[in-house]
Coordinates of C-alpha atoms and ligand atoms in Angstrom, one line a residue:
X1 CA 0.0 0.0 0.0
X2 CA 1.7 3.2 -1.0
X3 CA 1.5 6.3 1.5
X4 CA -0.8 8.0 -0.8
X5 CA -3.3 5.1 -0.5
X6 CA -3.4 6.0 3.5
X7 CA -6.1 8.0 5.2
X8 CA -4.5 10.8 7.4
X9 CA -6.1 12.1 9.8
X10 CA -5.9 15.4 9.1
X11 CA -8.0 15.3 5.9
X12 CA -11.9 15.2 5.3
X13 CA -14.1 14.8 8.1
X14 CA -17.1 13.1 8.6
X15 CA -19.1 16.7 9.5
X16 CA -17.7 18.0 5.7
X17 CA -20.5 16.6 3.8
X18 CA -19.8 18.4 0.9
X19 CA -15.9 17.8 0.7
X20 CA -16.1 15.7 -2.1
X21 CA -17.6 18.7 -4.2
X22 CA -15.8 21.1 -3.1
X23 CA -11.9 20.4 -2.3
X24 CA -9.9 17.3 -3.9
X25 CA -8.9 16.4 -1.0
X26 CA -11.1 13.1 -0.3
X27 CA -10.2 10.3 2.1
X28 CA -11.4 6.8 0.8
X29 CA -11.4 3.4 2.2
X30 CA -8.1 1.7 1.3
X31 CA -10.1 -1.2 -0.2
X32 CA -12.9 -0.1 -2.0
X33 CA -13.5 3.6 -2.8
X34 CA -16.3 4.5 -0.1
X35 CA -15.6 8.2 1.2
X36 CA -14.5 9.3 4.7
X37 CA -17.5 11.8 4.6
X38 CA -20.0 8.4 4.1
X39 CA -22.0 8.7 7.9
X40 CA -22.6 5.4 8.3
X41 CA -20.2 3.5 7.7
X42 CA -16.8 3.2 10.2
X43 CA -13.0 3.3 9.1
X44 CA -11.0 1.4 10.9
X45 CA -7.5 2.5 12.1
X46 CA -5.6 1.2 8.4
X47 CA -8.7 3.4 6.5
X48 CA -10.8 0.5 5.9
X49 CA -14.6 0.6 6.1
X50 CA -16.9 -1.6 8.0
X51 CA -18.4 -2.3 4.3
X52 CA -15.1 -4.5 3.3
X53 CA -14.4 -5.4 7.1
X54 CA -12.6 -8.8 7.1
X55 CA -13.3 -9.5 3.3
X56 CA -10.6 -10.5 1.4
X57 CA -10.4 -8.0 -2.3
X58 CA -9.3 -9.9 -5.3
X59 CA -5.8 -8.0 -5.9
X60 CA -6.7 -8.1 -9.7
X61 CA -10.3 -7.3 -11.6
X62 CA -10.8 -11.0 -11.9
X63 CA -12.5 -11.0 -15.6
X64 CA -16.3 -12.4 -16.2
X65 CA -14.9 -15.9 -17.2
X66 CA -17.0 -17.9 -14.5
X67 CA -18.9 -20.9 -16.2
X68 CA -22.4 -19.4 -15.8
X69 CA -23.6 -20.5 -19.4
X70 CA -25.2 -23.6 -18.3
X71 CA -26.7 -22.2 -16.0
X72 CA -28.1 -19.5 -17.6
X73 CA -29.0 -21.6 -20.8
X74 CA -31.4 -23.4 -17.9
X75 CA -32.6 -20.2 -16.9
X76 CA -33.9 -19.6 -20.3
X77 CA -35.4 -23.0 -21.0
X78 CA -36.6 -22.2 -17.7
X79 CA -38.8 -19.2 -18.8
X80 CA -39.6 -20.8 -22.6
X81 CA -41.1 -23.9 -20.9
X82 CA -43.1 -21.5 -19.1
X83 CA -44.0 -19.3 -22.0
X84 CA -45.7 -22.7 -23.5
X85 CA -48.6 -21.7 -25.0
X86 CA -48.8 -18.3 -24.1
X87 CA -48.2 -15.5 -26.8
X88 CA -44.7 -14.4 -24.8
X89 CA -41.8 -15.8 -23.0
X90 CA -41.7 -12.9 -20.7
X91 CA -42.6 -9.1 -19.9
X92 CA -39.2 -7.1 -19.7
X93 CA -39.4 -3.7 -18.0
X94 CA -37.3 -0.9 -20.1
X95 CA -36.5 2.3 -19.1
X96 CA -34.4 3.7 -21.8
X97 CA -31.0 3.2 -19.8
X98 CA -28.3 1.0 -20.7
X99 CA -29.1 -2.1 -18.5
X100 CA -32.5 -2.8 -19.1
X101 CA -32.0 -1.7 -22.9
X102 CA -29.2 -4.4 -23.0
X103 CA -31.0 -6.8 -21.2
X104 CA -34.2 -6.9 -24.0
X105 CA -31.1 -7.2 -26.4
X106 CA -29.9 -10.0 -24.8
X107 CA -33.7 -11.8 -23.9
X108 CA -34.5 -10.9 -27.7
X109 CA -31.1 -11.5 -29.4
X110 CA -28.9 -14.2 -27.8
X111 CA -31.3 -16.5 -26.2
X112 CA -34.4 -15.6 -28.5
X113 CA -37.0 -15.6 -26.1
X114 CA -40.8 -14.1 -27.1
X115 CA -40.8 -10.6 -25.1
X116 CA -43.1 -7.9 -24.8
X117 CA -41.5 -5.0 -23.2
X118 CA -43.3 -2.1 -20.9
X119 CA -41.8 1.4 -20.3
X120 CA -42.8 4.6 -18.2
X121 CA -42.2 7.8 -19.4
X122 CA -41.4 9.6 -16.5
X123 CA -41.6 13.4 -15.8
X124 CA -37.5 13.2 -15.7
X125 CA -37.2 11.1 -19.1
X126 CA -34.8 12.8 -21.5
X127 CA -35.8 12.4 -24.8
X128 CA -33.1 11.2 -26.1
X129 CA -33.6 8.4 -23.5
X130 CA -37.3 8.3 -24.9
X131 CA -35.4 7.6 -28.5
X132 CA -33.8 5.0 -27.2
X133 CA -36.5 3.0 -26.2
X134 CA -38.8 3.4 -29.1
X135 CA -35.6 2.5 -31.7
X136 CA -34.9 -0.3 -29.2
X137 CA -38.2 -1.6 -29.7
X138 CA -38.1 -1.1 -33.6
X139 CA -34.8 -2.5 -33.8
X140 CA -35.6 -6.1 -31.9
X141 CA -39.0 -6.2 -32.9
X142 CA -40.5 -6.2 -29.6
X143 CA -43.9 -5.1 -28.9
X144 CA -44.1 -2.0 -26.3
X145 CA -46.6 -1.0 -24.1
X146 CA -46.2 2.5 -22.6
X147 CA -47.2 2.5 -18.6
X148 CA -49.5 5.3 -17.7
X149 CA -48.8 7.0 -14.2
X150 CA -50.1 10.5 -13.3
X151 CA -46.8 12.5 -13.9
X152 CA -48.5 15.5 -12.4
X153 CA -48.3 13.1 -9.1
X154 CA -44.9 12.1 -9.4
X155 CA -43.6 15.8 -10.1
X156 CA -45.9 16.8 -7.1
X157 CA -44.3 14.2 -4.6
X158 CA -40.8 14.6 -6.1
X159 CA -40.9 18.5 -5.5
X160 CA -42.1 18.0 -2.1
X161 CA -40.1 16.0 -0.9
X162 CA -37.1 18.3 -2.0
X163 CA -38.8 21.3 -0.4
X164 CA -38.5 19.1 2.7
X165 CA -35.4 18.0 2.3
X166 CA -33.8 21.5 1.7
X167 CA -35.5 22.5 5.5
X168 CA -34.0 19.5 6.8
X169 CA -31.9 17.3 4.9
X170 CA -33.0 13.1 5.3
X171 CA -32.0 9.8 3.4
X172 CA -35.7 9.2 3.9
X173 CA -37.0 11.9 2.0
X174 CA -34.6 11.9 -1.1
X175 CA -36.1 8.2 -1.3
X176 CA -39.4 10.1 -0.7
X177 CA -38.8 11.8 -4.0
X178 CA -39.1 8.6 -6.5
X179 CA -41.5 6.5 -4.8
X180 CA -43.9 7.2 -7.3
X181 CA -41.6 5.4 -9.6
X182 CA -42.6 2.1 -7.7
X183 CA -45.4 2.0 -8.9
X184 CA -44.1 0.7 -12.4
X185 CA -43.6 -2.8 -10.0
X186 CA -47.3 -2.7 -9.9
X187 CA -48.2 -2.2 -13.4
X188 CA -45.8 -4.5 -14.4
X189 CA -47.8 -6.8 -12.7
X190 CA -50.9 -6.0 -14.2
X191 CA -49.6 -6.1 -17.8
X192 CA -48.3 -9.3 -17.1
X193 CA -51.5 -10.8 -16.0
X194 CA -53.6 -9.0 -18.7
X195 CA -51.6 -10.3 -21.5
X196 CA -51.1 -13.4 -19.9
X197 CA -47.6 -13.4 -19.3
X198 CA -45.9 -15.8 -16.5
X199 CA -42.1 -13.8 -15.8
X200 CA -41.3 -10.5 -15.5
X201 CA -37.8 -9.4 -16.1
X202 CA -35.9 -6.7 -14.7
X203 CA -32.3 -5.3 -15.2
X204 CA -31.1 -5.0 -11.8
X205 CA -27.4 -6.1 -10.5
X206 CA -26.0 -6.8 -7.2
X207 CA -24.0 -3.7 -7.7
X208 CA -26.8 -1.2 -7.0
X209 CA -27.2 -2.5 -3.6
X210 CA -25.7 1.2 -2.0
X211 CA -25.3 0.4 2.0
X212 CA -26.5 3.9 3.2
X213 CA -29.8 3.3 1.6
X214 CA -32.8 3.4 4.2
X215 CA -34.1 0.3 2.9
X216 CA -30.5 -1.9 2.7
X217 CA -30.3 -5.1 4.5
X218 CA -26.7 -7.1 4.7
X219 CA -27.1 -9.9 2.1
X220 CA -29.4 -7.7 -0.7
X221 CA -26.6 -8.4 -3.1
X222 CA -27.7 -12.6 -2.9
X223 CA -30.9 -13.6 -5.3
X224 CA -32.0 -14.9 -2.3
X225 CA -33.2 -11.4 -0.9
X226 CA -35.7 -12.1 -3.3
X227 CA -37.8 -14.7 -1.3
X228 CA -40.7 -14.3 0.3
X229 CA -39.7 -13.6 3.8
X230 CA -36.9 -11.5 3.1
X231 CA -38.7 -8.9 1.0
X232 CA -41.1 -9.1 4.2
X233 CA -38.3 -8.3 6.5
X234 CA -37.5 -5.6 4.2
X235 CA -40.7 -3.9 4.2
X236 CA -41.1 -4.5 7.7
X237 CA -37.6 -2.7 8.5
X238 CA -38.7 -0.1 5.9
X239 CA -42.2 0.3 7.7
X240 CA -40.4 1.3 10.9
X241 CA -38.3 3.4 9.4
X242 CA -41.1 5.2 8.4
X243 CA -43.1 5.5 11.0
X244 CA -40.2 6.9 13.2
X245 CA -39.7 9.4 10.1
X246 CA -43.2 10.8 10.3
X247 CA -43.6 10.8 14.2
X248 CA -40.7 13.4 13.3
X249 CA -41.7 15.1 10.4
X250 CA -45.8 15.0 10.5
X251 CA -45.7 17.4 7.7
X252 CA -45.4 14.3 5.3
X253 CA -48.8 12.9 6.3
X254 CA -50.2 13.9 3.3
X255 CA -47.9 11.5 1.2
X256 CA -48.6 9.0 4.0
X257 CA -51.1 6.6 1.3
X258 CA -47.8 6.7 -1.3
X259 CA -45.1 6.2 0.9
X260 CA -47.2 3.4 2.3
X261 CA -47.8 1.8 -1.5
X262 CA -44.0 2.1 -2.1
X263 CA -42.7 0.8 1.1
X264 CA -45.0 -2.2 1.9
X265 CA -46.7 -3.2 -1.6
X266 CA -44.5 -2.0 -4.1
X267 CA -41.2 -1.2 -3.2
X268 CA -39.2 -4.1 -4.8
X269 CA -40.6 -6.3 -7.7
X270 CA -40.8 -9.0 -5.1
X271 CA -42.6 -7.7 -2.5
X272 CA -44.1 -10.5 -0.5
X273 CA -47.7 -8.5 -1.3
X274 CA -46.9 -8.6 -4.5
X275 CA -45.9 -12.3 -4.5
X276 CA -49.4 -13.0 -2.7
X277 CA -51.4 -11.2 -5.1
X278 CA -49.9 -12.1 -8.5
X279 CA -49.2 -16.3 -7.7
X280 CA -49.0 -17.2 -11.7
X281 CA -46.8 -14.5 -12.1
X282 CA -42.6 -14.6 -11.4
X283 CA -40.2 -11.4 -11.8
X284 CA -36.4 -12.4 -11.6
X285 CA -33.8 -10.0 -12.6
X286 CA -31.5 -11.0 -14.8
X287 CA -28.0 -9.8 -13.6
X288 CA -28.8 -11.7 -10.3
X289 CA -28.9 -15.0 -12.7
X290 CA -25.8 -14.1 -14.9
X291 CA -22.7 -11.8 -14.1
X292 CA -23.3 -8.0 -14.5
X293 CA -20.4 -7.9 -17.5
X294 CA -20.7 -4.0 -18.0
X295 CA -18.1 -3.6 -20.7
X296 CA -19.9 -5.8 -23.1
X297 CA -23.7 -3.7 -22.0
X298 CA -22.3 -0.5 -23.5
X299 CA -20.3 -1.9 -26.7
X300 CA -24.0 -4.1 -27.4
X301 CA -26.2 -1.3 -26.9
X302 CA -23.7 1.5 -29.0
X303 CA -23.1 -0.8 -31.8
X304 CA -26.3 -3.0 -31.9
X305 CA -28.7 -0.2 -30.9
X306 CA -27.2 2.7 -31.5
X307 CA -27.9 3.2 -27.8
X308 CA -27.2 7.5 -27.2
X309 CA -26.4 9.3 -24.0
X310 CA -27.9 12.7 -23.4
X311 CA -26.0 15.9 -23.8
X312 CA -24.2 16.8 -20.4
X313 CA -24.6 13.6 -18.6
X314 CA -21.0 12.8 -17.6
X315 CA -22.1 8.6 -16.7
X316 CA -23.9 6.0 -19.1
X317 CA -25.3 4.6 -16.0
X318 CA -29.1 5.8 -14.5
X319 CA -28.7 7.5 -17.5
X320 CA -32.6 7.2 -18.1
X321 CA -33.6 9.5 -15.3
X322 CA -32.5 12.9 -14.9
X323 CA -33.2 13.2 -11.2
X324 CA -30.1 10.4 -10.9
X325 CA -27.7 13.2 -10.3
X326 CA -30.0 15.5 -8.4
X327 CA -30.5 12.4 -6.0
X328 CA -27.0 12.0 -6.4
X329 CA -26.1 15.9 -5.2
X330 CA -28.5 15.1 -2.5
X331 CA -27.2 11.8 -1.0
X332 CA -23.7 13.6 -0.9
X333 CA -24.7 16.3 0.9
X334 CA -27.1 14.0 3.3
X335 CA -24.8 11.2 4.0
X336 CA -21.5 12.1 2.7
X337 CA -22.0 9.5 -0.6
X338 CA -23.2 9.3 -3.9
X339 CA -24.3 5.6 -5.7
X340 CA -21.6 6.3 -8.0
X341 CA -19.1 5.7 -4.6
X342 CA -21.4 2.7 -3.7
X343 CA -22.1 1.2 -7.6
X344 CA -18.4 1.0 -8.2
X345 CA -17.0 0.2 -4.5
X346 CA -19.3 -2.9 -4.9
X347 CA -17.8 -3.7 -7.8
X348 CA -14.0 -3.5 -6.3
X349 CA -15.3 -5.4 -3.8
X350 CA -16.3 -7.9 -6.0
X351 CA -13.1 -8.1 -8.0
X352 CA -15.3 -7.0 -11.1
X353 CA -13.1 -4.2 -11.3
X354 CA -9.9 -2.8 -9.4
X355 CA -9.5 -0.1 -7.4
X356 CA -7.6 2.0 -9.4
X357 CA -9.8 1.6 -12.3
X358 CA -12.9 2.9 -9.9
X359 CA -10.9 5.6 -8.8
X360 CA -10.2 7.0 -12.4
X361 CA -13.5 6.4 -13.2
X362 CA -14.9 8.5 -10.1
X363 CA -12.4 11.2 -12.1
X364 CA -14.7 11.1 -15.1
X365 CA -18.5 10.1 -14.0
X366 CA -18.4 10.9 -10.6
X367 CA -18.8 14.8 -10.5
X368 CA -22.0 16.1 -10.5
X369 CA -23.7 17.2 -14.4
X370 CA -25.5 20.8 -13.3
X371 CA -27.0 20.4 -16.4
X372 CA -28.8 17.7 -15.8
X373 CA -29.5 19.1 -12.2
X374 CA -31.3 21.8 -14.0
X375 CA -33.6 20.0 -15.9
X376 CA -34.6 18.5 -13.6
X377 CA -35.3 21.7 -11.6
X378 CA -37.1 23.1 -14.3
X379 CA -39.5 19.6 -13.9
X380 CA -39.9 20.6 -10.6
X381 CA -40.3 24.2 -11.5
X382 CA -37.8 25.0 -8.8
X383 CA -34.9 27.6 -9.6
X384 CA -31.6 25.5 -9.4
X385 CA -30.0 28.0 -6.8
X386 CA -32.2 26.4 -4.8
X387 CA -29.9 23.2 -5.0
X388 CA -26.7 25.3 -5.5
X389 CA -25.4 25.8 -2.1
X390 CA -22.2 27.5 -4.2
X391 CA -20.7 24.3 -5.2
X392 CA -21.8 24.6 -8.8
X393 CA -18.5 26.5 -9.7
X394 CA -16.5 24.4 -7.6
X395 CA -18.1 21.2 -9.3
X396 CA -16.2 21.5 -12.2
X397 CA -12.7 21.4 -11.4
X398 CA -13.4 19.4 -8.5
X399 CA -11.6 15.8 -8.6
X400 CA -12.2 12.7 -6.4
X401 CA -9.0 11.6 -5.5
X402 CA -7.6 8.5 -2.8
Ligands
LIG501 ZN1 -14.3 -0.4 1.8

């Protein structure tokens, strides 16, 4: 370990949330790349975080070579066997951003499964992201039903919940901001059973799993979180958050019948309530089942699907909403993180990638786009002074660094 790789002690505290932003001076564990300024996680005496604790990092990015084809080749006899007779092998849930756009590809394309794919257009959709989907679509030949929420709703809740937030900032209510989008687990479910499909599929990865996250439980990385009684635990631990939140902050009542929906029915897309109520119907996501390779998502997608990133966003990834950096800006200021720091710390973690490589690539994604702050602003019809708390000029010459 070189001396650069160890934390002083005279650097970033934990109080100097926004030290990442501003100065480029930022202390990270010495295993993974989780901040100093991250609340709730400890650093032990050598700089390492509670996250990596006593686990043992690959010392190299260990490639994707792991046998998982059988496996995966069962998975999808798996869903054709239960496609038998029905018009589709599966419902697949797009959003426009690289994952789930590479995941129809590779449903449609590579194992050449039946699929019917379902999209919201959210208030924070770019429309190059709406592009994407439609030409998507075209391109595999997939049938695409559009999802109809109330966007005035979700732009009511999300603007909220930031007015909130700003008064007194809470991991609770920047989560309170997209729980409208939950509701697309819902009418998943519904499309599913009205066109009489039996599996959902979803785009998710292990890698997502961010540890500061109100509604994180050790071991959400496994498939097996997925059961039953784990998604109960999970909205039950959620549940209590949320009633502690609101014994605090009664003026959220009103959102009381949402945050409800997203927390105890809705909040993954295997909620035990869910589960109960759709029994012929099965959501798995597909990253759990094979590897998350990321390299080959973006070369498929570009060259197969002339897959396009807005103007301004810095990161190919949650590129399909531009409230991603807003929530971002927010967690960083809130708990000293961003799910860039947690996205590719898992992945070091994992060996999927090394620690140096995470470290340039926080260089290059992980600064904060204003740009696409302020479209998202203007959804919320909020000026964006009203997020700049004078980091905006410091943003851009800010640089994460060990
Ligand atoms: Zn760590």
């Amino acid at each position: 370990m070189s001396q650069s790789d160890r934390l002083s002690e005279t650097g970033a505290s934990v109080d100097s949330d926004l030290t990442r932003i501003k100065t480029e001076q930022v202390e990270r564990c010495v295993s993974c790349v989780l901040p100093r300024t991250l609340k709730e996680v400890s650093f032990d005496v050598g700089g390492r975080c509670s996250v990596c604790g006593e686990r043992k990092i690959p010392p190299d990015a260990s490639p994707l070579q792991a046998d998982y084809e059988p496996q995966l080749q069962a998975f999808a006899d798996d869903l054709r066997n239960r496609g038998t007779g029905h018009q589709y092998d599966c419902l697949v849930g797009l959003s426009g951003g690289r994952d789930s756009t590479y995941l129809l590809h590779q449903l449609s394309r590579k194992h050449g499964l039946r699929c019917l794919a379902a999209y919201y257009r959210t208030p924070f959709t770019h429309s190059v992201v709406d592009d994407n989907v439609r030409r998507t679509a075209k391109i595999l030949d997939v049938p695409l039903i559009d999802i109809s929420i109330n966007q005035e709703q979700h732009r009511k809740v999300a603007r909220d919940a930031c007015l909130l937030w700003k008064k007194k900032p809470s991991p609770e209510l920047i989560n309170l901001s997209c729980v409208v989008c939950k509701l697309v687990h819902r009418e998943l479910y519904r499309i599913a059973r009205t066109h009489d499909v039996a599996t959902i599929i979803l785009g998710g990865n292990k890698y997502e799993e961010a540890q500061f996250l109100p509604a994180y439980v050790a071991g959400d990385e496994e498939a097996g979180a997925h059961s039953f009684l784990s998604q109960a635990r999970k909205s039950l631990r959620v549940m209590r958050r949320g009633i502690a939140f609101l014994v605090k902050r009664p003026s959220i009542i009103r959102h009381l019948p949402m945050g409800v929906r997203a927390s105890l029915m809705y909040l993954t897309p295997h909620t035990s309530y869910l589960q109960l109520r759709y029994p012929g119907v099965h959501a798995v996501e597909y990253f759990y089942v094979r590897p998350y390779d990321e390299k080959d998502c973006v070369r498929t997608i570009r060259e197969e699907l002339d897959w396009r990133l807005p103007p301004d966003y810095k990161t190919d990834w949650r590129a399909d909403c531009a409230f991603a950096d807003l929530k971002n800006y927010m967690f960083l200021k809130t708990v000293g993180a961003s799910y860039m720091d947690a996205f590719l710390s898992n992945m070091v973690r994992d060996g999927t990638i090394t620690r140096d490589e995470a470290l340039r690539r926080l260089a290059d994604e992980g600064t904060i786009s204003w740009e696409r702050i302020r479209h998202a602003a203007d959804v919320l019809d909020l000026p964006i002074e009203f997020f700049d708390g004078g980091e905006r000029a410091a943003v851009s010459s800010a640089r994460p660094t060990t």
